[in-house]
């Protein structure tokens, strides 16, 4: 009896250890998002409905700031969420497709694609809201201030990459196809049906992920594969920074200066 019990316990711990090794990237991202959320709540930010000003102070993607020299917001906004329900929905989607992405691209590849598509999605959002003024009934144009936060731009990018990568898999479909469909349809559907959702971020992430899915077709040795994905992550970070500077303008800089005196933005949840 003792011998059987020890074997059973060893098997359980061995299974847990194997799971952690196989899904370390997904688990790490979930923990990072949870830590930021708890940190925000413990600092006095509302757990359910944070104010736009609070989100901006924690790194939300706000076009005048992001395109005015604060390109780091493209990264920070991926880990900030607009309340508990927003966080839970995104973490549910991450747990749906994270294991698929890590199996297909490896842990480093998964993180590189997540970073690259998340940064691109944020940049598309900042470009859209920062360069497409809205016109009121008096025919006056103004920039729509949107504090964009959340992980779903990167999640849409992962889903797009997996859709393309899966074209070379004979077993693509079934539960994998359903998981990808849930992520894509939930995000795009909510963007059309629910106000306050950053559809520009969703579409930008999805389109960025599609070509990166081709990387899943490559059969490389571990070191070249690691270098390839490291180069992708570095190029994405450098490209996003340079693009954010190129998209800036004097008008956005002036607006950013005004907002620092009296910040006001409407929240959006990508």
PDB file of C-alpha atoms in Angstrom:
ATOM      1  CA  UNK A   1       0.000   0.000   0.000  1.00  0.00           C
ATOM      2  CA  UNK A   2       2.764   2.435   0.876  1.00  0.00           C
ATOM      3  CA  UNK A   3       4.595   1.644  -2.333  1.00  0.00           C
ATOM      4  CA  UNK A   4       1.461   2.265  -4.417  1.00  0.00           C
ATOM      5  CA  UNK A   5       0.775   5.552  -2.657  1.00  0.00           C
ATOM      6  CA  UNK A   6       4.280   6.794  -3.308  1.00  0.00           C
ATOM      7  CA  UNK A   7       4.042   5.891  -6.978  1.00  0.00           C
ATOM      8  CA  UNK A   8       0.708   7.688  -7.285  1.00  0.00           C
ATOM      9  CA  UNK A   9       2.050  10.810  -5.609  1.00  0.00           C
ATOM     10  CA  UNK A  10       5.145  10.772  -7.779  1.00  0.00           C
ATOM     11  CA  UNK A  11       2.969  10.438 -10.863  1.00  0.00           C
ATOM     12  CA  UNK A  12       0.870  13.426  -9.865  1.00  0.00           C
ATOM     13  CA  UNK A  13       3.872  15.647  -9.247  1.00  0.00           C
ATOM     14  CA  UNK A  14       5.495  14.391 -12.410  1.00  0.00           C
ATOM     15  CA  UNK A  15       2.363  15.273 -14.364  1.00  0.00           C
ATOM     16  CA  UNK A  16       2.287  18.754 -12.834  1.00  0.00           C
ATOM     17  CA  UNK A  17       5.948  19.283 -13.613  1.00  0.00           C
ATOM     18  CA  UNK A  18       5.398  18.171 -17.203  1.00  0.00           C
ATOM     19  CA  UNK A  19       2.410  20.499 -17.547  1.00  0.00           C
ATOM     20  CA  UNK A  20       4.405  23.471 -16.237  1.00  0.00           C
ATOM     21  CA  UNK A  21       7.236  22.758 -18.671  1.00  0.00           C
ATOM     22  CA  UNK A  22       4.864  22.440 -21.600  1.00  0.00           C
ATOM     23  CA  UNK A  23       2.730  25.498 -20.804  1.00  0.00           C
ATOM     24  CA  UNK A  24       5.175  27.853 -19.081  1.00  0.00           C
ATOM     25  CA  UNK A  25       4.574  30.689 -21.547  1.00  0.00           C
ATOM     26  CA  UNK A  26       0.783  30.612 -21.153  1.00  0.00           C
ATOM     27  CA  UNK A  27       1.039  30.351 -17.372  1.00  0.00           C
ATOM     28  CA  UNK A  28       3.585  33.176 -17.270  1.00  0.00           C
ATOM     29  CA  UNK A  29       1.364  35.522 -19.279  1.00  0.00           C
ATOM     30  CA  UNK A  30      -1.688  34.740 -17.159  1.00  0.00           C
ATOM     31  CA  UNK A  31       0.281  35.395 -13.971  1.00  0.00           C
ATOM     32  CA  UNK A  32       1.705  38.645 -15.359  1.00  0.00           C
ATOM     33  CA  UNK A  33      -1.785  39.931 -16.169  1.00  0.00           C
ATOM     34  CA  UNK A  34      -3.131  38.855 -12.781  1.00  0.00           C
ATOM     35  CA  UNK A  35      -0.234  40.487 -10.929  1.00  0.00           C
ATOM     36  CA  UNK A  36      -0.796  43.808 -12.722  1.00  0.00           C
ATOM     37  CA  UNK A  37      -4.540  43.640 -11.993  1.00  0.00           C
ATOM     38  CA  UNK A  38      -4.026  42.902  -8.277  1.00  0.00           C
ATOM     39  CA  UNK A  39      -1.333  45.568  -8.057  1.00  0.00           C
ATOM     40  CA  UNK A  40      -3.689  48.118  -9.586  1.00  0.00           C
ATOM     41  CA  UNK A  41      -6.535  47.147  -7.258  1.00  0.00           C
ATOM     42  CA  UNK A  42      -4.294  47.237  -4.191  1.00  0.00           C
ATOM     43  CA  UNK A  43      -3.165  50.730  -5.243  1.00  0.00           C
ATOM     44  CA  UNK A  44      -6.717  52.033  -5.175  1.00  0.00           C
ATOM     45  CA  UNK A  45      -7.857  51.472  -8.764  1.00  0.00           C
ATOM     46  CA  UNK A  46     -11.449  50.207  -9.028  1.00  0.00           C
ATOM     47  CA  UNK A  47     -11.586  46.399  -9.327  1.00  0.00           C
ATOM     48  CA  UNK A  48     -14.620  46.516 -11.597  1.00  0.00           C
ATOM     49  CA  UNK A  49     -14.775  49.867 -13.442  1.00  0.00           C
ATOM     50  CA  UNK A  50     -11.487  51.807 -13.449  1.00  0.00           C
ATOM     51  CA  UNK A  51     -11.656  55.458 -14.453  1.00  0.00           C
ATOM     52  CA  UNK A  52     -10.025  56.365 -17.789  1.00  0.00           C
ATOM     53  CA  UNK A  53      -7.577  58.575 -15.912  1.00  0.00           C
ATOM     54  CA  UNK A  54      -6.544  55.611 -13.753  1.00  0.00           C
ATOM     55  CA  UNK A  55      -6.008  53.432 -16.809  1.00  0.00           C
ATOM     56  CA  UNK A  56      -3.907  56.124 -18.479  1.00  0.00           C
ATOM     57  CA  UNK A  57      -1.770  56.508 -15.364  1.00  0.00           C
ATOM     58  CA  UNK A  58      -1.131  52.747 -15.424  1.00  0.00           C
ATOM     59  CA  UNK A  59      -0.039  52.721 -19.051  1.00  0.00           C
ATOM     60  CA  UNK A  60      -3.140  52.664 -21.244  1.00  0.00           C
ATOM     61  CA  UNK A  61      -2.644  53.295 -24.948  1.00  0.00           C
ATOM     62  CA  UNK A  62      -3.817  56.884 -25.498  1.00  0.00           C
ATOM     63  CA  UNK A  63      -2.980  58.173 -28.984  1.00  0.00           C
ATOM     64  CA  UNK A  64      -1.682  61.675 -28.081  1.00  0.00           C
ATOM     65  CA  UNK A  65       0.663  60.178 -25.477  1.00  0.00           C
ATOM     66  CA  UNK A  66       1.664  57.021 -27.382  1.00  0.00           C
ATOM     67  CA  UNK A  67       2.393  58.901 -30.599  1.00  0.00           C
ATOM     68  CA  UNK A  68       3.935  61.775 -28.682  1.00  0.00           C
ATOM     69  CA  UNK A  69       6.983  59.989 -27.332  1.00  0.00           C
ATOM     70  CA  UNK A  70       5.527  57.411 -24.954  1.00  0.00           C
ATOM     71  CA  UNK A  71       5.749  54.360 -27.193  1.00  0.00           C
ATOM     72  CA  UNK A  72       6.190  52.150 -24.102  1.00  0.00           C
ATOM     73  CA  UNK A  73       2.412  52.359 -23.737  1.00  0.00           C
ATOM     74  CA  UNK A  74       2.082  49.930 -26.644  1.00  0.00           C
ATOM     75  CA  UNK A  75       3.563  47.279 -24.338  1.00  0.00           C
ATOM     76  CA  UNK A  76       2.163  48.327 -20.962  1.00  0.00           C
ATOM     77  CA  UNK A  77      -1.415  48.552 -22.267  1.00  0.00           C
ATOM     78  CA  UNK A  78      -1.312  44.830 -23.129  1.00  0.00           C
ATOM     79  CA  UNK A  79      -1.194  43.982 -19.397  1.00  0.00           C
ATOM     80  CA  UNK A  80      -3.687  46.558 -18.096  1.00  0.00           C
ATOM     81  CA  UNK A  81      -7.386  45.641 -18.008  1.00  0.00           C
ATOM     82  CA  UNK A  82     -10.579  47.594 -17.530  1.00  0.00           C
ATOM     83  CA  UNK A  83     -11.997  45.630 -14.614  1.00  0.00           C
ATOM     84  CA  UNK A  84     -12.515  42.052 -13.490  1.00  0.00           C
ATOM     85  CA  UNK A  85     -14.830  40.935 -16.298  1.00  0.00           C
ATOM     86  CA  UNK A  86     -12.493  42.297 -18.967  1.00  0.00           C
ATOM     87  CA  UNK A  87      -9.558  40.476 -17.389  1.00  0.00           C
ATOM     88  CA  UNK A  88     -11.439  37.186 -16.982  1.00  0.00           C
ATOM     89  CA  UNK A  89     -12.648  37.204 -20.587  1.00  0.00           C
ATOM     90  CA  UNK A  90      -9.159  37.803 -21.955  1.00  0.00           C
ATOM     91  CA  UNK A  91      -7.570  35.209 -19.650  1.00  0.00           C
ATOM     92  CA  UNK A  92     -10.208  32.688 -20.722  1.00  0.00           C
ATOM     93  CA  UNK A  93      -9.260  33.278 -24.351  1.00  0.00           C
ATOM     94  CA  UNK A  94      -5.553  33.092 -23.499  1.00  0.00           C
ATOM     95  CA  UNK A  95      -6.073  29.718 -21.806  1.00  0.00           C
ATOM     96  CA  UNK A  96      -8.009  28.546 -24.868  1.00  0.00           C
ATOM     97  CA  UNK A  97      -5.356  29.245 -27.468  1.00  0.00           C
ATOM     98  CA  UNK A  98      -2.166  29.643 -25.438  1.00  0.00           C
ATOM     99  CA  UNK A  99      -1.508  25.868 -25.261  1.00  0.00           C
ATOM    100  CA  UNK A 100      -2.172  25.567 -29.007  1.00  0.00           C
ATOM    101  CA  UNK A 101       0.275  28.389 -29.740  1.00  0.00           C
ATOM    102  CA  UNK A 102       2.989  27.003 -27.494  1.00  0.00           C
ATOM    103  CA  UNK A 103       2.644  23.557 -29.051  1.00  0.00           C
ATOM    104  CA  UNK A 104       2.811  24.994 -32.571  1.00  0.00           C
ATOM    105  CA  UNK A 105       5.481  27.687 -32.169  1.00  0.00           C
ATOM    106  CA  UNK A 106       7.251  26.714 -28.957  1.00  0.00           C
ATOM    107  CA  UNK A 107       7.349  28.878 -25.842  1.00  0.00           C
ATOM    108  CA  UNK A 108       9.726  31.517 -27.218  1.00  0.00           C
ATOM    109  CA  UNK A 109       7.918  31.613 -30.551  1.00  0.00           C
ATOM    110  CA  UNK A 110       4.569  31.985 -28.798  1.00  0.00           C
ATOM    111  CA  UNK A 111       5.849  34.944 -26.757  1.00  0.00           C
ATOM    112  CA  UNK A 112       7.511  36.551 -29.788  1.00  0.00           C
ATOM    113  CA  UNK A 113       4.297  36.407 -31.833  1.00  0.00           C
ATOM    114  CA  UNK A 114       2.240  37.582 -28.851  1.00  0.00           C
ATOM    115  CA  UNK A 115       4.556  40.574 -28.412  1.00  0.00           C
ATOM    116  CA  UNK A 116       4.811  41.403 -32.114  1.00  0.00           C
ATOM    117  CA  UNK A 117       1.087  41.273 -32.792  1.00  0.00           C
ATOM    118  CA  UNK A 118       0.190  43.008 -29.534  1.00  0.00           C
ATOM    119  CA  UNK A 119       2.502  45.923 -30.318  1.00  0.00           C
ATOM    120  CA  UNK A 120       1.184  46.130 -33.871  1.00  0.00           C
ATOM    121  CA  UNK A 121      -2.427  46.043 -32.667  1.00  0.00           C
ATOM    122  CA  UNK A 122      -1.736  48.874 -30.229  1.00  0.00           C
ATOM    123  CA  UNK A 123      -0.007  50.891 -32.931  1.00  0.00           C
ATOM    124  CA  UNK A 124      -2.961  50.463 -35.307  1.00  0.00           C
ATOM    125  CA  UNK A 125      -5.290  51.612 -32.524  1.00  0.00           C
ATOM    126  CA  UNK A 126      -3.194  54.696 -31.752  1.00  0.00           C
ATOM    127  CA  UNK A 127      -2.898  55.505 -35.465  1.00  0.00           C
ATOM    128  CA  UNK A 128      -6.641  55.146 -36.015  1.00  0.00           C
ATOM    129  CA  UNK A 129      -7.777  57.282 -33.096  1.00  0.00           C
ATOM    130  CA  UNK A 130      -4.891  59.726 -33.405  1.00  0.00           C
ATOM    131  CA  UNK A 131      -5.244  60.482 -37.118  1.00  0.00           C
ATOM    132  CA  UNK A 132      -8.975  60.091 -37.759  1.00  0.00           C
ATOM    133  CA  UNK A 133     -10.801  63.003 -36.100  1.00  0.00           C
ATOM    134  CA  UNK A 134     -14.532  62.761 -35.527  1.00  0.00           C
ATOM    135  CA  UNK A 135     -16.868  65.533 -36.674  1.00  0.00           C
ATOM    136  CA  UNK A 136     -19.767  66.774 -34.532  1.00  0.00           C
ATOM    137  CA  UNK A 137     -23.060  68.312 -35.622  1.00  0.00           C
ATOM    138  CA  UNK A 138     -21.420  71.735 -35.824  1.00  0.00           C
ATOM    139  CA  UNK A 139     -18.904  70.297 -38.328  1.00  0.00           C
ATOM    140  CA  UNK A 140     -16.083  70.695 -35.833  1.00  0.00           C
ATOM    141  CA  UNK A 141     -13.397  68.015 -35.922  1.00  0.00           C
ATOM    142  CA  UNK A 142     -11.602  66.673 -32.867  1.00  0.00           C
ATOM    143  CA  UNK A 143      -9.530  63.678 -31.859  1.00  0.00           C
ATOM    144  CA  UNK A 144     -11.552  61.003 -30.077  1.00  0.00           C
ATOM    145  CA  UNK A 145      -9.711  60.264 -26.849  1.00  0.00           C
ATOM    146  CA  UNK A 146      -9.724  56.514 -26.186  1.00  0.00           C
ATOM    147  CA  UNK A 147      -7.738  54.868 -23.388  1.00  0.00           C
ATOM    148  CA  UNK A 148      -7.201  51.437 -24.884  1.00  0.00           C
ATOM    149  CA  UNK A 149      -6.218  48.518 -22.640  1.00  0.00           C
ATOM    150  CA  UNK A 150      -6.220  44.738 -22.724  1.00  0.00           C
ATOM    151  CA  UNK A 151      -4.584  41.637 -24.131  1.00  0.00           C
ATOM    152  CA  UNK A 152      -6.988  40.791 -26.922  1.00  0.00           C
ATOM    153  CA  UNK A 153      -5.038  42.553 -29.688  1.00  0.00           C
ATOM    154  CA  UNK A 154      -2.239  40.066 -29.040  1.00  0.00           C
ATOM    155  CA  UNK A 155      -4.773  37.241 -28.669  1.00  0.00           C
ATOM    156  CA  UNK A 156      -6.243  38.065 -32.058  1.00  0.00           C
ATOM    157  CA  UNK A 157      -2.728  38.023 -33.476  1.00  0.00           C
ATOM    158  CA  UNK A 158      -2.109  34.570 -32.017  1.00  0.00           C
ATOM    159  CA  UNK A 159      -5.407  33.325 -33.404  1.00  0.00           C
ATOM    160  CA  UNK A 160      -4.551  34.647 -36.865  1.00  0.00           C
ATOM    161  CA  UNK A 161      -1.093  33.063 -36.759  1.00  0.00           C
ATOM    162  CA  UNK A 162      -2.530  29.727 -35.647  1.00  0.00           C
ATOM    163  CA  UNK A 163      -5.111  29.762 -38.427  1.00  0.00           C
ATOM    164  CA  UNK A 164      -2.370  30.093 -41.059  1.00  0.00           C
ATOM    165  CA  UNK A 165       0.058  27.729 -39.314  1.00  0.00           C
ATOM    166  CA  UNK A 166      -2.684  25.125 -39.076  1.00  0.00           C
ATOM    167  CA  UNK A 167      -3.140  25.010 -42.835  1.00  0.00           C
ATOM    168  CA  UNK A 168      -0.239  22.568 -42.949  1.00  0.00           C
ATOM    169  CA  UNK A 169      -1.717  20.311 -40.261  1.00  0.00           C
ATOM    170  CA  UNK A 170      -3.821  17.359 -41.259  1.00  0.00           C
ATOM    171  CA  UNK A 171      -5.585  17.417 -37.882  1.00  0.00           C
ATOM    172  CA  UNK A 172      -6.469  21.119 -37.938  1.00  0.00           C
ATOM    173  CA  UNK A 173     -10.089  21.469 -36.935  1.00  0.00           C
ATOM    174  CA  UNK A 174     -12.150  19.968 -34.152  1.00  0.00           C
ATOM    175  CA  UNK A 175     -11.363  21.463 -30.762  1.00  0.00           C
ATOM    176  CA  UNK A 176      -8.505  23.571 -32.189  1.00  0.00           C
ATOM    177  CA  UNK A 177     -10.738  25.170 -34.789  1.00  0.00           C
ATOM    178  CA  UNK A 178     -13.446  25.805 -32.209  1.00  0.00           C
ATOM    179  CA  UNK A 179     -11.004  27.513 -29.849  1.00  0.00           C
ATOM    180  CA  UNK A 180      -9.721  29.802 -32.595  1.00  0.00           C
ATOM    181  CA  UNK A 181     -13.247  30.563 -33.784  1.00  0.00           C
ATOM    182  CA  UNK A 182     -14.296  31.506 -30.240  1.00  0.00           C
ATOM    183  CA  UNK A 183     -11.437  33.984 -29.887  1.00  0.00           C
ATOM    184  CA  UNK A 184     -11.960  35.611 -33.286  1.00  0.00           C
ATOM    185  CA  UNK A 185     -15.756  35.727 -33.165  1.00  0.00           C
ATOM    186  CA  UNK A 186     -15.907  36.893 -29.545  1.00  0.00           C
ATOM    187  CA  UNK A 187     -13.567  39.797 -30.194  1.00  0.00           C
ATOM    188  CA  UNK A 188     -14.888  40.879 -33.570  1.00  0.00           C
ATOM    189  CA  UNK A 189     -18.510  40.276 -32.552  1.00  0.00           C
ATOM    190  CA  UNK A 190     -18.161  42.326 -29.381  1.00  0.00           C
ATOM    191  CA  UNK A 191     -16.560  45.107 -31.385  1.00  0.00           C
ATOM    192  CA  UNK A 192     -19.661  45.426 -33.554  1.00  0.00           C
ATOM    193  CA  UNK A 193     -22.248  44.883 -30.830  1.00  0.00           C
ATOM    194  CA  UNK A 194     -20.788  46.453 -27.688  1.00  0.00           C
ATOM    195  CA  UNK A 195     -19.757  50.073 -27.303  1.00  0.00           C
ATOM    196  CA  UNK A 196     -16.358  50.856 -25.802  1.00  0.00           C
ATOM    197  CA  UNK A 197     -14.511  48.042 -27.598  1.00  0.00           C
ATOM    198  CA  UNK A 198     -11.387  48.906 -29.582  1.00  0.00           C
ATOM    199  CA  UNK A 199     -12.123  47.259 -32.913  1.00  0.00           C
ATOM    200  CA  UNK A 200      -9.099  48.879 -34.568  1.00  0.00           C
ATOM    201  CA  UNK A 201      -6.882  47.004 -32.123  1.00  0.00           C
ATOM    202  CA  UNK A 202      -8.650  43.699 -32.794  1.00  0.00           C
ATOM    203  CA  UNK A 203      -8.406  43.973 -36.565  1.00  0.00           C
ATOM    204  CA  UNK A 204      -4.818  45.204 -36.406  1.00  0.00           C
ATOM    205  CA  UNK A 205      -3.783  42.240 -34.269  1.00  0.00           C
ATOM    206  CA  UNK A 206      -5.555  39.719 -36.480  1.00  0.00           C
ATOM    207  CA  UNK A 207      -3.999  41.071 -39.685  1.00  0.00           C
ATOM    208  CA  UNK A 208      -0.545  41.177 -38.085  1.00  0.00           C
ATOM    209  CA  UNK A 209      -0.827  37.546 -37.006  1.00  0.00           C
ATOM    210  CA  UNK A 210      -1.798  36.088 -40.374  1.00  0.00           C
ATOM    211  CA  UNK A 211       1.605  36.405 -42.110  1.00  0.00           C
ATOM    212  CA  UNK A 212       3.458  35.331 -38.950  1.00  0.00           C
ATOM    213  CA  UNK A 213       1.615  32.026 -39.072  1.00  0.00           C
ATOM    214  CA  UNK A 214       3.901  31.018 -41.950  1.00  0.00           C
ATOM    215  CA  UNK A 215       6.716  30.736 -39.391  1.00  0.00           C
ATOM    216  CA  UNK A 216       4.912  27.708 -38.013  1.00  0.00           C
ATOM    217  CA  UNK A 217       5.578  25.856 -41.270  1.00  0.00           C
ATOM    218  CA  UNK A 218       9.350  26.076 -40.862  1.00  0.00           C
ATOM    219  CA  UNK A 219      11.224  23.079 -39.504  1.00  0.00           C
ATOM    220  CA  UNK A 220      14.381  24.535 -37.978  1.00  0.00           C
ATOM    221  CA  UNK A 221      16.882  23.336 -35.421  1.00  0.00           C
ATOM    222  CA  UNK A 222      16.410  24.774 -31.901  1.00  0.00           C
ATOM    223  CA  UNK A 223      19.126  27.460 -32.100  1.00  0.00           C
ATOM    224  CA  UNK A 224      18.142  28.951 -35.503  1.00  0.00           C
ATOM    225  CA  UNK A 225      14.514  28.806 -34.395  1.00  0.00           C
ATOM    226  CA  UNK A 226      15.331  30.648 -31.178  1.00  0.00           C
ATOM    227  CA  UNK A 227      17.328  33.294 -33.052  1.00  0.00           C
ATOM    228  CA  UNK A 228      14.524  33.738 -35.590  1.00  0.00           C
ATOM    229  CA  UNK A 229      11.914  34.438 -32.931  1.00  0.00           C
ATOM    230  CA  UNK A 230      14.285  36.632 -30.920  1.00  0.00           C
ATOM    231  CA  UNK A 231      14.878  38.682 -34.071  1.00  0.00           C
ATOM    232  CA  UNK A 232      11.107  38.925 -34.612  1.00  0.00           C
ATOM    233  CA  UNK A 233      10.547  40.243 -31.095  1.00  0.00           C
ATOM    234  CA  UNK A 234      13.387  42.754 -31.404  1.00  0.00           C
ATOM    235  CA  UNK A 235      12.265  43.945 -34.819  1.00  0.00           C
ATOM    236  CA  UNK A 236       8.685  44.347 -33.584  1.00  0.00           C
ATOM    237  CA  UNK A 237       9.748  46.415 -30.580  1.00  0.00           C
ATOM    238  CA  UNK A 238      12.075  48.637 -32.622  1.00  0.00           C
ATOM    239  CA  UNK A 239       9.587  48.982 -35.465  1.00  0.00           C
ATOM    240  CA  UNK A 240       6.717  49.896 -33.147  1.00  0.00           C
ATOM    241  CA  UNK A 241       8.843  52.546 -31.434  1.00  0.00           C
ATOM    242  CA  UNK A 242       9.981  54.116 -34.683  1.00  0.00           C
ATOM    243  CA  UNK A 243       6.509  53.966 -36.238  1.00  0.00           C
ATOM    244  CA  UNK A 244       4.950  55.646 -33.203  1.00  0.00           C
ATOM    245  CA  UNK A 245       7.431  58.503 -33.546  1.00  0.00           C
ATOM    246  CA  UNK A 246       6.809  58.805 -37.278  1.00  0.00           C
ATOM    247  CA  UNK A 247       3.034  58.982 -36.744  1.00  0.00           C
ATOM    248  CA  UNK A 248       3.305  61.791 -34.220  1.00  0.00           C
ATOM    249  CA  UNK A 249       2.385  65.362 -35.057  1.00  0.00           C
ATOM    250  CA  UNK A 250       2.461  68.829 -33.559  1.00  0.00           C
ATOM    251  CA  UNK A 251      -1.300  68.731 -33.039  1.00  0.00           C
ATOM    252  CA  UNK A 252      -1.044  65.498 -31.050  1.00  0.00           C
ATOM    253  CA  UNK A 253       1.849  66.890 -29.017  1.00  0.00           C
ATOM    254  CA  UNK A 254      -0.177  69.987 -28.157  1.00  0.00           C
ATOM    255  CA  UNK A 255      -3.161  67.830 -27.230  1.00  0.00           C
ATOM    256  CA  UNK A 256      -0.946  65.652 -25.038  1.00  0.00           C
ATOM    257  CA  UNK A 257       0.312  68.731 -23.216  1.00  0.00           C
ATOM    258  CA  UNK A 258      -3.270  69.848 -22.590  1.00  0.00           C
ATOM    259  CA  UNK A 259      -4.273  66.397 -21.351  1.00  0.00           C
ATOM    260  CA  UNK A 260      -1.455  66.336 -18.858  1.00  0.00           C
ATOM    261  CA  UNK A 261      -3.050  69.388 -17.318  1.00  0.00           C
ATOM    262  CA  UNK A 262      -6.622  68.043 -17.418  1.00  0.00           C
ATOM    263  CA  UNK A 263      -6.695  64.341 -18.528  1.00  0.00           C
ATOM    264  CA  UNK A 264      -9.947  62.966 -19.900  1.00  0.00           C
ATOM    265  CA  UNK A 265     -10.468  59.894 -22.054  1.00  0.00           C
ATOM    266  CA  UNK A 266     -13.073  57.250 -22.632  1.00  0.00           C
ATOM    267  CA  UNK A 267     -11.994  53.695 -21.865  1.00  0.00           C
ATOM    268  CA  UNK A 268     -11.797  51.024 -24.535  1.00  0.00           C
ATOM    269  CA  UNK A 269     -11.136  47.339 -24.052  1.00  0.00           C
ATOM    270  CA  UNK A 270      -9.294  45.527 -26.838  1.00  0.00           C
TER     271      UNK A 270
END
